[in-house]
Amino acid sequence: MTTIIILIIATWAALTIGGSIPLLGTSIAAILLGAIIRHTPLYAYFDSKIIKFVSKYFLKTGIVLLGFTLSLRILGQVGWEVLIILASVVVISLLTSLILSKLLKVDFSLGLLLGIGTSICGGSAIATTAPILEAEDEEIAVSITTMFIYSMVALLVLPTLGRALGFSDQLYGILAGSAVNDTASVVAAAFAWSEKAGSIATIVKLVRTLLIVPMTVGLIYFKFTKQRKVTQSVNQPAVSWQQVKANIPLFVVFFVLAVTFASLVTIPTEVTSLISRSSKLFMTMALFVIGLGVHIDQIKKAGLKPIVLGAVTWTAVLVTSIGLLNILYR
C-alpha cells in the first residue's frame, strides 16, 4: 500500500511540476523525482513486485494510448518538401549517432536512443522504442535528459539563427518543427517568433511524431534480421514463425492499430483529450519508476559522452534542416 501511495503522490508531483514548468516537462520531472528518491531511505519502502509491474506494463499502455492521438491525415497538411526534410533529418540523426557512438564507445542502445530522440520527438520516441531495444533504465534516463538539454539550447539558438538567415515565418516554423526535440520547446520557440510560425511548427512537429510508427517497425525488422543472421551462422534451423512473433512486441502491434484507427475514424476532440491525459498519466508513472532504477554512480559512469554525442547529433539535424530549407524553399 505504501508503494502505491508514493507512486500516486510522485506522479501527481511530476504532472504538477511539468504543468507549471512546461519547458521542463513531466518526463524529466518524473525521472528526476525517481532518481532523487532512489538515494533516500524512502526507497527501501517500495514493493519490488509493484515496481516491476508498473515498469513492465504502464509505459507500454501509455504508448498504445498515444497512438490514438496520432492521425496520418495530418500528412495532408504539409507539402512534399517538409516530408523530405523530416526523412532526411531521421537518416542523418541515426547515422551520426551510430557512427559517433562507436567512436566514443557509447553503448549501442544509448546511441540509438539519442539518435531516435533527436530526429523524431524526444522523450516520446525514446519511451516508445526503448522496450524494443531492451534498453536499461539508466540509458532511458540519460537519453531523455540529454534531449532536455538540447531543447533548452534550441530555445536560445534558434531565434538568433532564424534572424541571421533572414527566415520568413514559414521557414522558421518548419525549422522549429523539424529541429527541436521536445514538443513544449517547439511551441515555445515558434510562437515566440510569430503566431504563423507557431502554427506551422505545431503541424510539422505532429507529422514528425508520426515517424515513431515506421521507426518501431524498422527496429523490429532490424532485430529479426540480426537474429536470423545469428541462427544461420551457427547452422541452426531457419527462423520459425514463432520466433518472428517473439520479435514483435504486442504493444507495438496495438500502437500501430491505434494509429490506424485514429487515421480512419474521426475521434471527438473531448475523447482525444481524455486519451492524451491518460497516456501522459501512465507514461509519467512509468518514467518515475525508471528514475528509481537510476543510481548516481551509473550517471557518473556514463560521463560526458552522451552529452557530446547529443550535441553533435543535434547539430547535424540543425544543419540538415537549414540546408534543405534553403535548397527547397529559396
Coordinates of C-alpha atoms in Angstrom, one line a residue:
M1 CA 0.0 0.0 0.0
T2 CA 2.9 2.3 0.8
T3 CA 4.3 1.8 -2.7
I4 CA 1.0 2.7 -4.3
I5 CA 0.6 5.9 -2.2
I6 CA 4.2 7.0 -3.1
L7 CA 3.6 6.3 -6.8
I8 CA 0.4 8.3 -6.8
I9 CA 2.0 11.3 -5.0
A10 CA 5.1 11.2 -7.1
T11 CA 3.1 11.0 -10.3
W12 CA 0.9 13.9 -9.2
A13 CA 4.0 15.9 -8.3
A14 CA 5.6 15.2 -11.7
L15 CA 2.5 16.2 -13.5
T16 CA 2.2 19.4 -11.4
I17 CA 5.8 20.4 -11.9
G18 CA 5.6 19.6 -15.7
G19 CA 2.4 21.7 -16.0
S20 CA 3.9 24.6 -14.0
I21 CA 7.2 24.5 -15.9
P22 CA 6.3 23.3 -19.5
L23 CA 9.8 23.6 -20.7
L24 CA 11.0 21.1 -18.1
G25 CA 8.1 18.7 -18.8
T26 CA 6.6 15.8 -16.9
S27 CA 9.1 13.3 -18.3
I28 CA 12.2 15.0 -16.9
A29 CA 10.3 15.8 -13.7
A30 CA 9.2 12.2 -13.2
I31 CA 12.7 10.8 -13.8
L32 CA 14.4 13.4 -11.5
L33 CA 11.9 12.6 -8.7
G34 CA 12.5 8.9 -9.1
A35 CA 16.3 9.4 -9.1
I36 CA 16.1 11.6 -6.0
I37 CA 14.0 9.1 -4.1
R38 CA 16.4 6.3 -5.2
H39 CA 19.0 7.9 -3.0
T40 CA 16.8 8.4 0.1
P41 CA 15.6 6.0 2.9
L42 CA 12.2 6.1 1.3
Y43 CA 13.4 3.8 -1.5
A44 CA 13.5 0.9 1.0
Y45 CA 9.7 1.0 1.3
F46 CA 9.0 0.2 -2.3
D47 CA 7.5 -3.2 -3.1
S48 CA 9.6 -4.7 -5.9
K49 CA 6.6 -6.6 -7.4
I50 CA 4.5 -3.5 -7.8
I51 CA 7.5 -1.6 -9.2
K52 CA 8.2 -4.4 -11.8
F53 CA 4.5 -4.4 -12.8
V54 CA 4.4 -0.7 -13.3
S55 CA 7.7 -0.7 -15.2
K56 CA 6.6 -3.6 -17.5
Y57 CA 3.0 -2.5 -18.3
F58 CA 2.4 1.2 -17.7
L59 CA 4.9 2.5 -20.2
K60 CA 3.6 0.3 -22.9
T61 CA -0.1 1.2 -22.0
G62 CA 0.8 4.9 -22.3
I63 CA 2.4 4.3 -25.7
V64 CA -0.7 2.4 -27.1
L65 CA -2.9 5.2 -25.9
L66 CA -0.6 7.7 -27.5
G67 CA -1.4 6.0 -30.8
F68 CA -5.0 7.1 -30.6
T69 CA -3.8 10.8 -30.6
L70 CA -1.8 10.4 -33.9
S71 CA -3.6 10.5 -37.2
L72 CA -2.0 10.0 -40.7
R73 CA -4.4 12.6 -42.0
I74 CA -2.1 15.3 -40.8
L75 CA 0.2 14.4 -43.7
G76 CA -2.2 16.1 -46.0
Q77 CA -1.5 19.5 -44.3
V78 CA 2.2 19.6 -45.3
G79 CA 3.9 19.6 -48.7
W80 CA 6.4 17.1 -50.0
E81 CA 9.2 19.4 -49.1
V82 CA 8.5 19.0 -45.4
L83 CA 8.4 15.2 -45.8
I84 CA 11.8 15.3 -47.5
I85 CA 13.3 17.4 -44.7
L86 CA 11.9 15.2 -41.9
A87 CA 13.0 12.0 -43.6
S88 CA 16.5 13.4 -44.1
V89 CA 16.7 14.5 -40.5
V90 CA 15.9 11.0 -39.4
V91 CA 18.6 9.4 -41.6
I92 CA 21.3 12.0 -40.7
S93 CA 20.5 11.8 -37.0
L94 CA 20.7 8.0 -36.9
L95 CA 23.8 7.8 -39.0
T96 CA 25.5 10.5 -36.9
S97 CA 24.6 8.9 -33.5
L98 CA 25.5 5.4 -34.5
I99 CA 28.9 6.4 -36.0
L100 CA 29.8 8.6 -33.1
S101 CA 28.6 6.1 -30.5
K102 CA 31.2 3.7 -32.0
L103 CA 33.9 6.3 -31.9
L104 CA 33.1 7.4 -28.3
K105 CA 32.5 3.7 -27.3
V106 CA 28.9 4.5 -26.1
D107 CA 26.6 1.5 -25.8
F108 CA 24.6 0.8 -29.0
S109 CA 21.2 1.1 -27.3
L110 CA 22.1 4.5 -25.8
G111 CA 23.5 5.8 -29.0
L112 CA 20.4 4.7 -31.0
L113 CA 18.0 6.2 -28.4
L114 CA 19.8 9.5 -28.7
G115 CA 19.6 9.4 -32.5
I116 CA 15.9 8.5 -32.4
G117 CA 15.0 11.1 -29.8
T118 CA 16.9 13.8 -31.6
S119 CA 15.3 13.0 -35.0
I120 CA 11.7 12.4 -34.0
C121 CA 10.2 13.7 -30.9
G122 CA 12.5 13.5 -27.9
G123 CA 11.1 11.7 -24.8
S124 CA 8.0 10.1 -26.5
A125 CA 10.1 8.4 -29.2
I126 CA 12.7 7.2 -26.7
A127 CA 9.9 5.8 -24.4
T128 CA 8.3 4.0 -27.4
T129 CA 11.5 2.4 -28.8
A130 CA 13.3 1.7 -25.5
P131 CA 11.3 -1.5 -24.8
I132 CA 12.1 -2.8 -28.3
L133 CA 15.8 -2.2 -27.8
E134 CA 15.5 -3.7 -24.3
A135 CA 17.3 -0.5 -23.0
E136 CA 18.4 -0.2 -19.4
D137 CA 16.7 2.3 -17.1
E138 CA 19.8 4.5 -16.9
E139 CA 20.0 4.6 -20.7
I140 CA 16.5 5.8 -21.0
A141 CA 17.0 8.4 -18.2
V142 CA 20.3 9.7 -19.7
S143 CA 18.9 9.9 -23.3
I144 CA 15.7 11.8 -22.2
T145 CA 17.8 14.1 -20.0
T146 CA 20.1 14.8 -23.0
M147 CA 17.1 15.7 -25.1
F148 CA 16.0 18.2 -22.5
I149 CA 19.4 19.9 -22.5
Y150 CA 19.4 20.5 -26.3
S151 CA 15.7 21.5 -26.3
M152 CA 16.8 24.3 -23.9
V153 CA 19.8 25.1 -26.2
A154 CA 17.4 25.3 -29.2
L155 CA 15.3 28.0 -27.4
L156 CA 18.4 30.2 -27.2
V157 CA 20.0 29.4 -30.5
L158 CA 17.1 29.1 -33.0
P159 CA 15.7 32.7 -32.9
T160 CA 19.2 34.1 -33.5
L161 CA 19.8 31.7 -36.3
G162 CA 16.4 32.5 -37.9
R163 CA 17.1 36.2 -37.9
A164 CA 20.7 35.8 -39.1
L165 CA 19.4 33.7 -42.0
G166 CA 16.6 36.0 -42.8
F167 CA 13.9 33.3 -42.4
S168 CA 10.3 34.1 -43.0
D169 CA 7.6 32.9 -40.6
Q170 CA 7.0 29.8 -42.8
L171 CA 10.7 28.8 -42.9
Y172 CA 11.3 29.4 -39.2
G173 CA 8.2 27.4 -38.4
I174 CA 9.4 24.5 -40.4
L175 CA 12.9 24.8 -38.9
A176 CA 11.4 24.8 -35.3
G177 CA 9.2 21.8 -36.1
S178 CA 11.9 19.8 -37.7
A179 CA 15.0 20.6 -35.5
V180 CA 13.7 21.0 -31.9
N181 CA 13.3 17.8 -29.8
D182 CA 10.6 18.4 -27.2
T183 CA 7.0 19.5 -28.2
A184 CA 6.9 22.2 -25.5
S185 CA 10.1 23.6 -26.7
V186 CA 8.9 23.6 -30.3
V187 CA 5.8 25.5 -29.3
A188 CA 7.8 28.0 -27.2
A189 CA 10.5 28.6 -29.8
A190 CA 8.0 29.0 -32.7
F191 CA 5.2 31.1 -31.1
A192 CA 7.8 33.4 -29.6
W193 CA 8.7 34.2 -33.3
S194 CA 5.1 34.7 -34.5
E195 CA 1.6 33.1 -34.5
K196 CA 2.1 31.9 -38.1
A197 CA 5.4 30.3 -37.3
G198 CA 3.9 28.6 -34.2
S199 CA 1.0 27.1 -36.2
I200 CA 3.3 25.8 -38.9
A201 CA 5.8 24.4 -36.4
T202 CA 3.0 22.6 -34.5
I203 CA 1.8 20.8 -37.7
V204 CA 5.4 19.9 -38.7
K205 CA 6.0 18.5 -35.2
L206 CA 2.9 16.4 -35.3
V207 CA 3.9 14.9 -38.7
R208 CA 7.4 14.3 -37.2
T209 CA 5.9 12.5 -34.3
L210 CA 4.2 10.1 -36.7
L211 CA 7.6 8.8 -37.7
I212 CA 7.5 6.8 -34.5
V213 CA 5.4 4.3 -36.4
P214 CA 7.9 3.4 -39.2
M215 CA 10.8 3.7 -36.7
T216 CA 9.3 1.0 -34.4
V217 CA 8.6 -1.3 -37.4
G218 CA 12.1 -0.7 -38.6
L219 CA 13.6 -1.6 -35.3
I220 CA 11.6 -4.8 -35.1
Y221 CA 12.8 -5.8 -38.6
F222 CA 16.4 -5.0 -37.5
K223 CA 16.1 -7.3 -34.5
F224 CA 14.6 -10.1 -36.7
T225 CA 17.3 -9.8 -39.3
K226 CA 20.0 -9.8 -36.6
Q227 CA 18.5 -12.9 -35.1
R228 CA 18.3 -14.7 -38.4
K229 CA 21.9 -14.0 -39.2
V230 CA 22.9 -15.4 -35.8
T231 CA 20.8 -18.5 -36.5
Q232 CA 22.4 -19.0 -39.9
S233 CA 25.9 -18.6 -38.6
V234 CA 25.6 -21.5 -36.2
N235 CA 23.8 -23.7 -38.7
Q236 CA 20.6 -23.8 -36.7
P237 CA 17.2 -24.4 -38.3
A238 CA 15.6 -21.4 -40.1
V239 CA 13.9 -18.9 -38.0
S240 CA 10.3 -20.1 -37.3
W241 CA 7.1 -18.0 -37.3
Q242 CA 7.1 -18.3 -33.5
Q243 CA 10.5 -16.6 -33.4
V244 CA 9.2 -13.9 -35.8
K245 CA 6.3 -13.2 -33.5
A246 CA 8.6 -13.1 -30.5
N247 CA 10.4 -10.2 -32.1
I248 CA 7.2 -8.2 -32.5
P249 CA 6.2 -6.8 -29.1
L250 CA 2.5 -6.9 -28.6
F251 CA 2.3 -3.2 -27.5
V252 CA 3.8 -2.2 -30.9
V253 CA 1.0 -4.1 -32.7
F254 CA -1.6 -2.3 -30.6
F255 CA 0.2 1.0 -31.1
V256 CA 0.1 0.7 -34.9
L257 CA -3.5 -0.4 -34.8
A258 CA -4.4 2.6 -32.6
V259 CA -2.7 5.0 -35.1
T260 CA -4.6 3.2 -37.9
F261 CA -7.9 3.6 -36.1
A262 CA -7.3 7.3 -35.4
S263 CA -6.4 7.8 -39.1
L264 CA -9.6 6.1 -40.4
V265 CA -12.1 7.2 -37.7
T266 CA -12.6 10.8 -36.5
I267 CA -12.3 10.7 -32.7
P268 CA -14.1 13.5 -30.9
T269 CA -11.8 16.2 -29.5
E270 CA -13.0 15.6 -25.9
V271 CA -12.2 11.8 -26.2
T272 CA -8.8 12.5 -27.8
S273 CA -8.0 14.9 -24.9
L274 CA -9.0 12.3 -22.3
I275 CA -6.9 9.6 -24.0
S276 CA -4.0 12.0 -24.2
R277 CA -4.2 12.8 -20.5
S278 CA -4.5 9.1 -19.7
S279 CA -1.4 8.3 -21.8
K280 CA 0.5 11.0 -20.1
L281 CA -0.5 9.6 -16.7
F282 CA 0.6 6.1 -17.4
M283 CA 3.9 7.2 -19.0
T284 CA 4.7 9.6 -16.2
M285 CA 4.3 6.9 -13.5
A286 CA 6.4 4.5 -15.6
L287 CA 9.1 7.2 -16.0
F288 CA 9.1 7.8 -12.3
V289 CA 9.8 4.1 -11.8
I290 CA 12.5 4.2 -14.4
G291 CA 14.0 7.1 -12.4
L292 CA 14.0 4.8 -9.3
G293 CA 16.3 2.5 -11.2
V294 CA 18.9 5.1 -11.8
H295 CA 21.8 5.4 -9.4
I296 CA 24.2 8.4 -9.4
D297 CA 27.2 6.0 -9.9
Q298 CA 25.6 4.9 -13.2
I299 CA 25.3 8.6 -14.4
K300 CA 28.9 9.2 -13.4
K301 CA 30.0 6.2 -15.3
A302 CA 28.2 7.4 -18.5
G303 CA 30.1 10.7 -18.1
L304 CA 30.0 13.4 -20.7
K305 CA 30.0 11.1 -23.7
P306 CA 26.2 11.1 -24.2
I307 CA 26.2 14.9 -23.9
V308 CA 28.8 15.2 -26.6
L309 CA 27.0 12.6 -28.8
G310 CA 23.8 14.5 -28.3
A311 CA 25.4 17.8 -29.2
V312 CA 26.9 16.5 -32.5
T313 CA 23.7 14.7 -33.5
W314 CA 21.5 17.7 -32.8
T315 CA 23.9 20.0 -34.7
A316 CA 23.8 17.6 -37.7
V317 CA 20.0 17.7 -37.6
L318 CA 20.0 21.5 -37.4
V319 CA 22.4 21.9 -40.3
T320 CA 20.4 19.4 -42.4
S321 CA 17.2 21.2 -41.7
I322 CA 18.7 24.7 -42.6
G323 CA 20.4 23.3 -45.7
L324 CA 17.3 21.7 -47.1
L325 CA 15.2 24.7 -46.3
N326 CA 17.5 26.9 -48.4
I327 CA 17.5 24.3 -51.2
L328 CA 13.8 23.6 -51.3
Y329 CA 12.3 27.0 -50.5
R330 CA 14.7 29.5 -51.9

